mmCIF file of C-alpha atoms and ligand atoms in Angstrom:
data_model
loop_
_atom_site.group_PDB
_atom_site.id
_atom_site.type_symbol
_atom_site.label_atom_id
_atom_site.label_comp_id
_atom_site.label_asym_id
_atom_site.label_seq_id
_atom_site.Cartn_x
_atom_site.Cartn_y
_atom_site.Cartn_z
ATOM 1 C CA MET A 1 -16.821 -11.247 -1.247
ATOM 2 C CA ILE A 2 -16.878 -7.963 -2.430
ATOM 3 C CA ARG A 3 -13.020 -6.350 -2.053
ATOM 4 C CA ALA A 4 -13.173 -3.201 0.263
ATOM 5 C CA PHE A 5 -10.092 -0.958 0.832
ATOM 6 C CA VAL A 6 -10.351 2.039 3.781
ATOM 7 C CA GLY A 7 -7.844 4.094 4.650
ATOM 8 C CA LEU A 8 -6.850 5.211 8.520
ATOM 9 C CA GLY A 9 -5.065 8.041 9.544
ATOM 10 C CA SER A 10 -4.538 9.529 13.377
ATOM 11 C CA ASN A 11 -2.611 12.570 14.042
ATOM 12 C CA LEU A 12 -3.083 13.261 18.234
ATOM 13 C CA GLY A 13 -3.391 10.866 21.580
ATOM 14 C CA ASP A 14 -0.760 8.243 20.673
ATOM 15 C CA PRO A 15 -1.222 8.015 16.459
ATOM 16 C CA ARG A 16 0.346 4.751 16.461
ATOM 17 C CA ALA A 17 -2.171 3.350 19.211
ATOM 18 C CA GLN A 18 -5.510 4.920 18.410
ATOM 19 C CA LEU A 19 -4.874 3.017 14.649
ATOM 20 C CA ALA A 20 -3.791 0.602 16.526
ATOM 21 C CA GLN A 21 -6.791 0.149 18.158
ATOM 22 C CA ALA A 22 -9.130 0.611 14.622
ATOM 23 C CA PHE A 23 -7.037 -2.001 13.683
ATOM 24 C CA ALA A 24 -8.372 -4.760 16.448
ATOM 25 C CA ALA A 25 -12.085 -2.780 15.600
ATOM 26 C CA LEU A 26 -12.284 -3.587 11.382
ATOM 27 C CA GLU A 27 -11.306 -7.532 12.673
ATOM 28 C CA ARG A 28 -14.678 -7.536 14.930
ATOM 29 C CA ILE A 29 -17.206 -5.665 12.186
ATOM 30 C CA PRO A 30 -18.972 -8.333 11.133
ATOM 31 C CA GLN A 31 -19.494 -9.626 7.955
ATOM 32 C CA THR A 32 -15.904 -9.071 7.194
ATOM 33 C CA ARG A 33 -11.606 -9.610 6.974
ATOM 34 C CA VAL A 34 -9.130 -7.471 7.081
ATOM 35 C CA ALA A 35 -7.660 -9.744 4.324
ATOM 36 C CA ALA A 36 -3.988 -7.345 4.855
ATOM 37 C CA ARG A 37 -3.220 -4.095 6.587
ATOM 38 C CA SER A 38 -0.079 -2.201 5.546
ATOM 39 C CA ALA A 39 2.855 -0.283 7.339
ATOM 40 C CA LEU A 40 1.721 2.828 8.982
ATOM 41 C CA TYR A 41 3.236 6.476 7.098
ATOM 42 C CA ARG A 42 3.947 9.095 8.256
ATOM 43 C CA SER A 43 3.057 12.741 6.512
ATOM 44 C CA ALA A 44 2.841 15.942 6.845
ATOM 45 C CA PRO A 45 -1.201 18.075 7.559
ATOM 46 C CA ILE A 46 -2.200 18.805 4.127
ATOM 47 C CA GLY A 47 -4.205 22.421 4.831
ATOM 48 C CA SER A 48 -2.875 23.381 8.213
ATOM 49 C CA SER A 49 0.236 24.723 10.146
ATOM 50 C CA GLY A 50 1.829 23.339 13.358
ATOM 51 C CA GLN A 51 -0.643 20.105 13.300
ATOM 52 C CA PRO A 52 1.468 16.515 14.956
ATOM 53 C CA ASP A 53 2.107 14.776 11.967
ATOM 54 C CA PHE A 54 -0.037 12.513 10.607
ATOM 55 C CA LEU A 55 0.223 8.559 11.007
ATOM 56 C CA ASN A 56 -1.776 6.255 7.765
ATOM 57 C CA ALA A 57 -2.108 3.123 6.948
ATOM 58 C CA VAL A 58 -5.049 0.921 4.691
ATOM 59 C CA ALA A 59 -6.470 -2.208 5.704
ATOM 60 C CA LEU A 60 -7.917 -4.322 1.709
ATOM 61 C CA LEU A 61 -11.210 -6.290 3.372
ATOM 62 C CA GLU A 62 -13.850 -8.079 2.713
ATOM 63 C CA THR A 63 -16.618 -8.103 3.029
ATOM 64 C CA THR A 64 -20.808 -9.200 2.062
ATOM 65 C CA LEU A 65 -21.441 -5.917 4.292
ATOM 66 C CA SER A 66 -23.008 -3.022 2.052
ATOM 67 C CA ALA A 67 -20.857 -0.196 0.696
ATOM 68 C CA GLN A 68 -23.396 1.964 2.853
ATOM 69 C CA ALA A 69 -24.225 -0.626 5.855
ATOM 70 C CA LEU A 70 -19.811 -0.590 5.869
ATOM 71 C CA LEU A 71 -19.689 2.698 6.191
ATOM 72 C CA GLY A 72 -21.530 2.166 9.274
ATOM 73 C CA ALA A 73 -19.486 0.506 11.398
ATOM 74 C CA LEU A 74 -16.519 2.682 9.920
ATOM 75 C CA GLN A 75 -18.491 5.829 11.764
ATOM 76 C CA ALA A 76 -18.856 3.797 14.877
ATOM 77 C CA ILE A 77 -15.517 2.733 15.254
ATOM 78 C CA GLU A 78 -14.597 6.274 14.526
ATOM 79 C CA ARG A 79 -17.080 7.493 17.500
ATOM 80 C CA ALA A 80 -15.904 5.366 19.827
ATOM 81 C CA GLN A 81 -12.232 6.098 20.015
ATOM 82 C CA ARG A 82 -13.789 10.012 20.073
ATOM 83 C CA ARG A 83 -12.882 11.686 17.258
ATOM 84 C CA GLU A 84 -13.677 15.530 17.741
ATOM 85 C CA ARG A 85 -14.373 18.119 15.329
ATOM 86 C CA PRO A 86 -14.104 21.639 16.358
ATOM 87 C CA TYR A 87 -13.336 22.161 12.551
ATOM 88 C CA PRO A 88 -12.773 21.461 9.361
ATOM 89 C CA ASN A 89 -8.981 19.673 8.592
ATOM 90 C CA ALA A 90 -9.301 20.050 12.676
ATOM 91 C CA PRO A 91 -6.710 17.212 14.371
ATOM 92 C CA ARG A 92 -7.710 14.639 14.519
ATOM 93 C CA THR A 93 -7.806 10.548 17.241
ATOM 94 C CA LEU A 94 -9.487 8.585 13.639
ATOM 95 C CA ASP A 95 -10.696 9.585 10.460
ATOM 96 C CA LEU A 96 -11.386 5.847 8.293
ATOM 97 C CA ASP A 97 -12.153 6.878 4.736
ATOM 98 C CA LEU A 98 -14.331 4.309 3.073
ATOM 99 C CA LEU A 99 -12.327 4.221 0.002
ATOM 100 C CA LEU A 100 -12.839 1.468 -3.245
ATOM 101 C CA TYR A 101 -15.644 -0.811 -3.062
ATOM 102 C CA GLY A 102 -15.080 -3.468 -5.159
ATOM 103 C CA SER A 103 -15.024 -1.809 -9.029
ATOM 104 C CA GLU A 104 -18.062 0.377 -7.968
ATOM 105 C CA HIS A 105 -18.927 4.644 -7.836
ATOM 106 C CA ILE A 106 -21.197 5.104 -5.165
ATOM 107 C CA ASP A 107 -22.310 9.131 -5.523
ATOM 108 C CA THR A 108 -25.225 9.764 -2.666
ATOM 109 C CA PRO A 109 -24.509 12.627 -0.554
ATOM 110 C CA GLY A 110 -23.229 11.023 2.258
ATOM 111 C CA LEU A 111 -21.160 8.813 0.615
ATOM 112 C CA GLN A 112 -18.700 8.605 -2.378
ATOM 113 C CA VAL A 113 -17.136 6.143 -3.557
ATOM 114 C CA PRO A 114 -13.910 6.014 -5.696
ATOM 115 C CA HIS A 115 -12.921 8.044 -2.116
ATOM 116 C CA PRO A 116 -12.857 12.352 -3.694
ATOM 117 C CA ARG A 117 -10.043 13.057 -3.273
ATOM 118 C CA MET A 118 -8.145 9.766 -3.115
ATOM 119 C CA HIS A 119 -6.124 9.922 -5.710
ATOM 120 C CA ALA A 120 -4.532 12.614 -4.710
ATOM 121 C CA ARG A 121 -2.927 12.003 -1.438
ATOM 122 C CA ALA A 122 -0.263 10.502 -1.430
ATOM 123 C CA PHE A 123 -0.682 9.242 2.400
ATOM 124 C CA VAL A 124 -3.168 6.963 0.225
ATOM 125 C CA LEU A 125 -1.323 6.110 -2.182
ATOM 126 C CA ALA A 126 1.758 4.565 -1.320
ATOM 127 C CA PRO A 127 0.399 2.182 1.876
ATOM 128 C CA LEU A 128 -1.824 0.647 -1.143
ATOM 129 C CA LEU A 129 0.170 0.804 -4.086
ATOM 130 C CA GLU A 130 2.182 -2.143 -1.142
ATOM 131 C CA LEU A 131 -1.237 -3.644 -0.811
ATOM 132 C CA ASP A 132 -1.719 -4.351 -4.420
ATOM 133 C CA PRO A 133 0.838 -2.526 -6.456
ATOM 134 C CA GLU A 134 -1.420 -3.200 -9.670
ATOM 135 C CA LEU A 135 -4.202 -1.211 -8.370
ATOM 136 C CA THR A 136 -6.062 0.767 -10.492
ATOM 137 C CA VAL A 137 -9.158 3.857 -9.334
ATOM 138 C CA PRO A 138 -12.001 3.651 -11.393
ATOM 139 C CA GLY A 139 -11.762 6.591 -13.220
ATOM 140 C CA ARG A 140 -8.606 7.670 -12.288
ATOM 141 C CA GLY A 141 -5.935 5.622 -13.295
ATOM 142 C CA ARG A 142 -3.062 3.518 -12.740
ATOM 143 C CA ALA A 143 -1.666 4.342 -8.321
ATOM 144 C CA HIS A 144 1.338 3.880 -8.988
ATOM 145 C CA ASP A 145 0.872 6.407 -12.096
ATOM 146 C CA LEU A 146 -1.093 8.512 -9.421
ATOM 147 C CA LEU A 147 1.470 8.513 -6.689
ATOM 148 C CA ALA A 148 3.499 9.865 -8.905
ATOM 149 C CA ALA A 149 1.635 12.856 -9.849
ATOM 150 C CA CYS A 150 2.016 13.626 -5.625
ATOM 151 C CA ALA A 151 5.747 14.369 -5.984
ATOM 152 C CA SER A 152 5.475 16.729 -3.618
ATOM 153 C CA GLN A 153 4.356 15.406 -0.693
ATOM 154 C CA THR A 154 6.716 14.200 1.263
ATOM 155 C CA VAL A 155 4.962 10.843 2.965
ATOM 156 C CA SER A 156 7.682 8.146 5.348
ATOM 157 C CA ARG A 157 7.494 4.641 5.941
ATOM 158 C CA GLU A 158 7.728 4.208 9.659
ATOM 159 C CA PRO A 159 9.553 1.144 11.206
ATOM 160 C CA ALA A 160 8.007 -1.517 13.038
HETATM 161 P P1 LIG B 1 -13.878 13.384 6.774
HETATM 162 O O1 LIG B 1 -13.809 14.581 7.548
HETATM 163 O O2 LIG B 1 -13.402 13.660 5.543
HETATM 164 O O3 LIG B 1 -14.036 11.765 6.815
HETATM 165 O O4 LIG B 1 -15.303 13.188 5.944
HETATM 166 C C1 LIG B 1 -16.864 12.669 6.942
HETATM 167 C C2 LIG B 1 -18.137 12.907 5.639
HETATM 168 O O5 LIG B 1 -18.087 11.827 4.315
HETATM 169 C C3 LIG B 1 -18.586 11.929 6.803
HETATM 170 O O6 LIG B 1 -19.685 12.691 6.749
HETATM 171 C C4 LIG B 1 -18.942 11.055 5.610
HETATM 172 O O7 LIG B 1 -20.892 10.905 5.069
HETATM 173 C C5 LIG B 1 -18.475 11.584 3.793
HETATM 174 N N1 LIG B 1 -17.938 10.317 3.561
HETATM 175 C C6 LIG B 1 -18.277 10.464 2.181
HETATM 176 N N2 LIG B 1 -17.960 9.920 1.160
HETATM 177 C C7 LIG B 1 -16.966 9.005 1.980
HETATM 178 C C8 LIG B 1 -15.664 8.241 2.185
HETATM 179 N N3 LIG B 1 -15.764 7.500 0.917
HETATM 180 N N4 LIG B 1 -15.864 7.137 3.173
HETATM 181 C C9 LIG B 1 -15.661 8.478 4.426
HETATM 182 N N5 LIG B 1 -16.753 9.505 4.958
HETATM 183 C C10 LIG B 1 -17.052 9.641 3.480
#
């Protein structure tokens, strides 16, 4: 059984409902259990202005799927929620990222783990720390220290 962390994000089409639907879909992935989920966090979009805020969250999964199979399941959920990507950083109904898969390093054309940008994103690190305050990102260091280095990015925990 591997512990895998998945990042969820949405800024289109009722993000709160999109994330609720995505969490329900995660529960249906075979050979996989949702062990914990974070609160929702609100953040301003990175890399393009004039878009709605994002809602983000992180789920902790316990799985016997391979990392590739798990990514395939996440992409199927994205497709089912009709994600459209007309241009880079476009608003999105649902984005699912495989952040961590145990302590493995994976570097293939279609899958990089740890997720290559997670260590620099407060909207990933804040919910991750809620689920595991002692977490270390392989090759990057303590999530607590990584979040401190993202102090210029505002994220706020949404009321339940
Ligand atoms: P994005 O638009 O940022 O969601 O990127 C999606 C693309 O990133 C897909 O083609 C995936 O194959 C690729 N990818 C590479 N590593 C990961 C990862 N750890 N989690 C999700 N997608 C990934």
